[in-house]
CSV table of C-alpha atoms in Angstrom, one decimal:
chain,number,residue,atom,x,y,z
K,7,UNK,CA,60.9,45.7,75.8
K,8,UNK,CA,60.5,45.6,71.8
K,9,UNK,CA,63.0,48.3,71.5
K,10,UNK,CA,65.0,46.0,73.9
K,11,UNK,CA,64.7,43.2,71.6
K,12,UNK,CA,65.6,45.4,68.8
K,13,UNK,CA,68.5,46.5,70.4
K,14,UNK,CA,69.8,42.8,71.2
K,15,UNK,CA,69.3,42.2,67.0
K,16,UNK,CA,71.9,44.8,66.3
K,17,UNK,CA,74.3,43.4,68.7
K,18,UNK,CA,74.2,40.2,67.0
K,19,UNK,CA,77.9,39.1,67.1
K,20,UNK,CA,79.0,41.3,69.6
K,21,UNK,CA,79.5,40.9,73.5
K,22,UNK,CA,77.5,43.0,75.8
K,23,UNK,CA,80.4,43.4,77.6
K,24,UNK,CA,82.4,44.2,74.4
K,25,UNK,CA,79.6,46.8,73.7
K,26,UNK,CA,79.8,48.2,76.9
K,27,UNK,CA,83.5,48.8,76.1
K,28,UNK,CA,83.1,50.4,73.3
K,29,UNK,CA,80.4,52.8,74.4
K,30,UNK,CA,82.3,53.5,77.5
K,31,UNK,CA,79.1,52.4,79.5
K,32,UNK,CA,78.7,50.1,82.4
K,33,UNK,CA,77.8,46.7,81.3
K,34,UNK,CA,74.7,46.9,83.6
K,35,UNK,CA,73.3,49.6,81.5
K,36,UNK,CA,73.6,47.5,78.0
K,37,UNK,CA,71.8,44.9,79.5
K,38,UNK,CA,69.2,47.5,81.4
K,39,UNK,CA,68.4,48.9,78.1
K,40,UNK,CA,68.1,45.0,76.2
K,41,UNK,CA,65.8,44.1,78.7
K,42,UNK,CA,63.5,47.1,79.2
K,43,UNK,CA,64.2,48.1,82.5
K,44,UNK,CA,65.9,51.5,81.3
K,45,UNK,CA,64.8,53.7,78.5
K,46,UNK,CA,67.3,54.8,76.3
K,47,UNK,CA,67.9,58.8,75.1
K,48,UNK,CA,67.9,59.3,71.6
K,49,UNK,CA,71.8,60.0,72.1
K,50,UNK,CA,72.1,56.5,73.6
K,51,UNK,CA,70.5,54.8,70.5
K,52,UNK,CA,72.3,56.8,67.9
K,53,UNK,CA,75.5,55.6,69.7
K,54,UNK,CA,74.3,51.9,69.7
K,55,UNK,CA,73.7,52.1,66.1
K,56,UNK,CA,77.1,53.1,65.1
K,57,UNK,CA,78.9,50.7,67.7
K,58,UNK,CA,76.7,47.9,66.4
K,59,UNK,CA,78.1,48.5,63.0
K,60,UNK,CA,74.5,49.6,62.0
K,61,UNK,CA,74.5,53.6,61.5
K,62,UNK,CA,71.5,53.1,59.1
K,63,UNK,CA,69.6,51.9,61.9
K,64,UNK,CA,69.8,55.1,64.2
K,65,UNK,CA,66.9,56.9,62.6
K,66,UNK,CA,64.6,53.8,63.1
K,67,UNK,CA,65.7,53.4,66.8
K,68,UNK,CA,64.8,57.1,67.3
K,69,UNK,CA,61.3,56.7,65.8
K,70,UNK,CA,61.1,53.6,67.7
K,71,UNK,CA,61.5,56.0,71.0
K,72,UNK,CA,59.5,58.7,69.8
K,73,UNK,CA,56.4,56.2,69.7
K,74,UNK,CA,57.1,54.9,73.1
K,75,UNK,CA,57.3,58.5,74.6
K,76,UNK,CA,53.9,58.9,72.6
K,77,UNK,CA,52.4,55.9,74.5
K,78,UNK,CA,53.5,57.2,77.5
K,79,UNK,CA,51.9,60.1,77.3
K,80,UNK,CA,48.5,58.7,76.3
K,81,UNK,CA,48.5,56.0,79.1
K,82,UNK,CA,49.5,59.3,81.5
K,83,UNK,CA,46.4,61.3,79.9
K,84,UNK,CA,44.3,58.0,80.5
K,85,UNK,CA,45.2,58.0,84.1
K,86,UNK,CA,44.3,61.9,84.3
K,87,UNK,CA,41.2,61.1,85.6
K,88,UNK,CA,41.9,57.8,87.6
K,89,UNK,CA,42.6,53.8,87.4
K,90,UNK,CA,38.5,53.1,87.6
K,91,UNK,CA,37.5,55.1,84.1
K,92,UNK,CA,40.7,52.6,82.3
K,93,UNK,CA,38.8,49.7,84.2
K,94,UNK,CA,35.5,50.6,82.8
K,95,UNK,CA,37.0,51.1,79.3
K,96,UNK,CA,38.2,47.7,79.3
K,97,UNK,CA,35.2,46.3,80.3
K,98,UNK,CA,33.4,47.5,77.5
K,99,UNK,CA,35.9,45.9,75.4
K,100,UNK,CA,35.7,42.5,77.1
K,101,UNK,CA,32.1,42.6,76.9
K,102,UNK,CA,32.0,42.6,73.3
K,103,UNK,CA,34.4,40.0,73.0
K,104,UNK,CA,33.3,36.2,73.1
K,105,UNK,CA,37.2,34.6,72.8
K,106,UNK,CA,39.8,36.4,75.0
K,107,UNK,CA,43.4,35.6,74.9
K,108,UNK,CA,46.1,36.9,77.5
K,109,UNK,CA,49.6,36.4,78.6
K,110,UNK,CA,51.5,37.7,81.7
K,111,UNK,CA,54.9,37.3,82.6
K,112,UNK,CA,54.9,39.8,85.8
K,113,UNK,CA,51.6,39.3,87.5
K,114,UNK,CA,48.5,37.6,87.8
K,115,UNK,CA,46.1,38.5,84.8
K,116,UNK,CA,43.7,40.8,86.0
K,117,UNK,CA,40.6,38.7,85.3
K,118,UNK,CA,41.8,35.9,87.8
K,119,UNK,CA,43.1,38.5,90.8
K,120,UNK,CA,41.7,38.7,94.1
K,121,UNK,CA,40.5,41.8,95.6
K,122,UNK,CA,43.5,42.3,97.8
K,123,UNK,CA,46.1,41.4,95.2
K,124,UNK,CA,44.3,43.8,92.2
K,125,UNK,CA,44.4,46.6,95.5
K,126,UNK,CA,48.2,46.0,96.0
K,127,UNK,CA,48.7,46.3,92.2
K,128,UNK,CA,46.8,49.5,91.7
K,129,UNK,CA,48.8,51.0,94.5
K,130,UNK,CA,51.9,49.8,92.9
K,131,UNK,CA,50.8,51.9,90.0
K,132,UNK,CA,49.3,55.1,91.5
K,133,UNK,CA,52.8,55.1,93.1
K,134,UNK,CA,54.6,54.5,90.1
K,135,UNK,CA,52.6,57.3,87.9
K,136,UNK,CA,51.8,59.5,90.6
K,137,UNK,CA,47.8,58.9,89.3
K,138,UNK,CA,44.9,59.7,91.2
K,139,UNK,CA,44.1,57.0,94.0
K,140,UNK,CA,41.0,55.7,93.1
K,141,UNK,CA,42.2,52.1,94.2
K,142,UNK,CA,39.1,50.9,95.8
K,143,UNK,CA,37.0,51.8,93.4
K,144,UNK,CA,39.5,50.5,90.5
K,145,UNK,CA,39.4,47.4,92.4
K,146,UNK,CA,35.7,46.9,92.5
K,147,UNK,CA,35.5,47.8,88.6
K,148,UNK,CA,37.9,44.7,87.8
K,149,UNK,CA,36.3,42.5,90.0
K,150,UNK,CA,32.8,43.2,88.2
K,151,UNK,CA,34.2,42.7,85.1
K,152,UNK,CA,35.4,38.8,86.2
K,153,UNK,CA,31.4,38.1,86.3
K,154,UNK,CA,32.2,37.7,82.4
K,155,UNK,CA,34.1,34.2,83.4
K,156,UNK,CA,30.7,32.8,84.2
K,157,UNK,CA,28.8,34.0,81.3
K,158,UNK,CA,28.2,30.9,78.9
K,159,UNK,CA,29.5,31.3,75.5
K,160,UNK,CA,32.6,33.1,76.3
K,161,UNK,CA,36.0,31.7,76.8
K,162,UNK,CA,39.4,33.2,78.2
K,163,UNK,CA,42.7,31.3,77.3
K,164,UNK,CA,44.8,32.8,79.9
K,165,UNK,CA,48.9,31.8,79.6
K,166,UNK,CA,51.1,33.0,82.6
K,167,UNK,CA,55.1,32.6,83.1
K,168,UNK,CA,55.6,30.5,86.3
K,169,UNK,CA,57.4,33.8,87.8
K,170,UNK,CA,54.2,35.0,88.2
K,171,UNK,CA,53.2,32.4,91.2
K,172,UNK,CA,56.2,33.9,93.1
K,173,UNK,CA,56.2,37.6,92.6
K,174,UNK,CA,56.2,39.6,95.6
K,175,UNK,CA,54.2,42.5,95.0
K,176,UNK,CA,51.7,41.7,97.9
K,177,UNK,CA,52.4,40.1,101.0
K,178,UNK,CA,52.8,36.4,100.8
K,179,UNK,CA,49.3,36.0,103.0
K,180,UNK,CA,47.7,37.5,99.8
K,181,UNK,CA,50.0,35.9,97.9
K,182,UNK,CA,49.1,32.3,99.2
K,183,UNK,CA,45.1,33.6,98.6
K,184,UNK,CA,45.9,34.3,95.3
K,185,UNK,CA,47.2,31.2,94.4
K,186,UNK,CA,44.4,29.8,95.9
K,187,UNK,CA,41.9,31.5,93.6
K,188,UNK,CA,44.0,30.5,90.5
K,189,UNK,CA,43.2,26.6,91.7
K,190,UNK,CA,39.6,27.5,92.1
K,191,UNK,CA,39.3,28.6,88.2
K,192,UNK,CA,40.6,25.7,86.5
K,193,UNK,CA,37.4,23.7,86.5
K,194,UNK,CA,35.6,26.5,84.9
K,195,UNK,CA,34.4,25.6,81.5
K,196,UNK,CA,35.2,29.1,80.2
K,197,UNK,CA,38.9,29.1,81.4
K,198,UNK,CA,41.8,27.8,79.8
K,199,UNK,CA,44.6,28.2,82.1
K,200,UNK,CA,48.2,27.4,81.4
K,201,UNK,CA,51.4,28.0,83.3
K,202,UNK,CA,54.8,27.9,81.3
K,203,UNK,CA,57.5,26.7,84.1
K,204,UNK,CA,60.8,27.8,84.6
K,205,UNK,CA,62.4,24.7,82.8
K,206,UNK,CA,60.2,24.6,79.5
K,207,UNK,CA,62.8,24.4,77.0
K,208,UNK,CA,62.9,27.5,74.6
K,209,UNK,CA,62.8,27.3,71.0
K,210,UNK,CA,64.8,30.2,68.9
K,211,UNK,CA,62.5,31.5,66.1
K,212,UNK,CA,61.9,34.5,64.1
K,213,UNK,CA,60.8,37.6,66.0
K,214,UNK,CA,58.1,39.7,64.7
K,215,UNK,CA,57.6,42.9,66.2
K,216,UNK,CA,54.2,44.4,65.5
K,217,UNK,CA,53.3,48.3,66.1
K,218,UNK,CA,50.0,48.4,67.3
């Protein structure tokens, strides 16, 4: 998505349809690359840089792609032993933190997931990455981490987009129970939960991209 944001910056002043025509691509490809739904190849990035009048950006774009591919390889190595070890490692980080902040625009934040909802999430990722299917163990590890929300002295600031409340990553009955769960945490002293509605006004501001 960060790479897509950079591609949009380079396209300023040119329509996606016009750029697609210059490149000889379907317009849908331009859209998918800019929204992170498709990963560009190095040749795609070089062609994009030239077509948008920024040939000097080609090396930068390819370097970003190399970093992305390295991150994906690292993630797959972590998943080689299954999803539970990843959850256990996250729990260690959470345990040593007093204040945590989370933003999610696609699905409910893990700290607030029900067991059934989490099971569908892990199932989807196991299918995507063809990883070890230790789904039940991963769910149990995630639920144990949620016990931190009931420990005094901690604070969780969680913000999610309204789309999260509608995303069908699970059957309607599971989603319904998940929404009840969200309502149930509103009164916790350790949780501040915010939902950004679909109709929220967007304010243009400078985008800062950080490499972490």
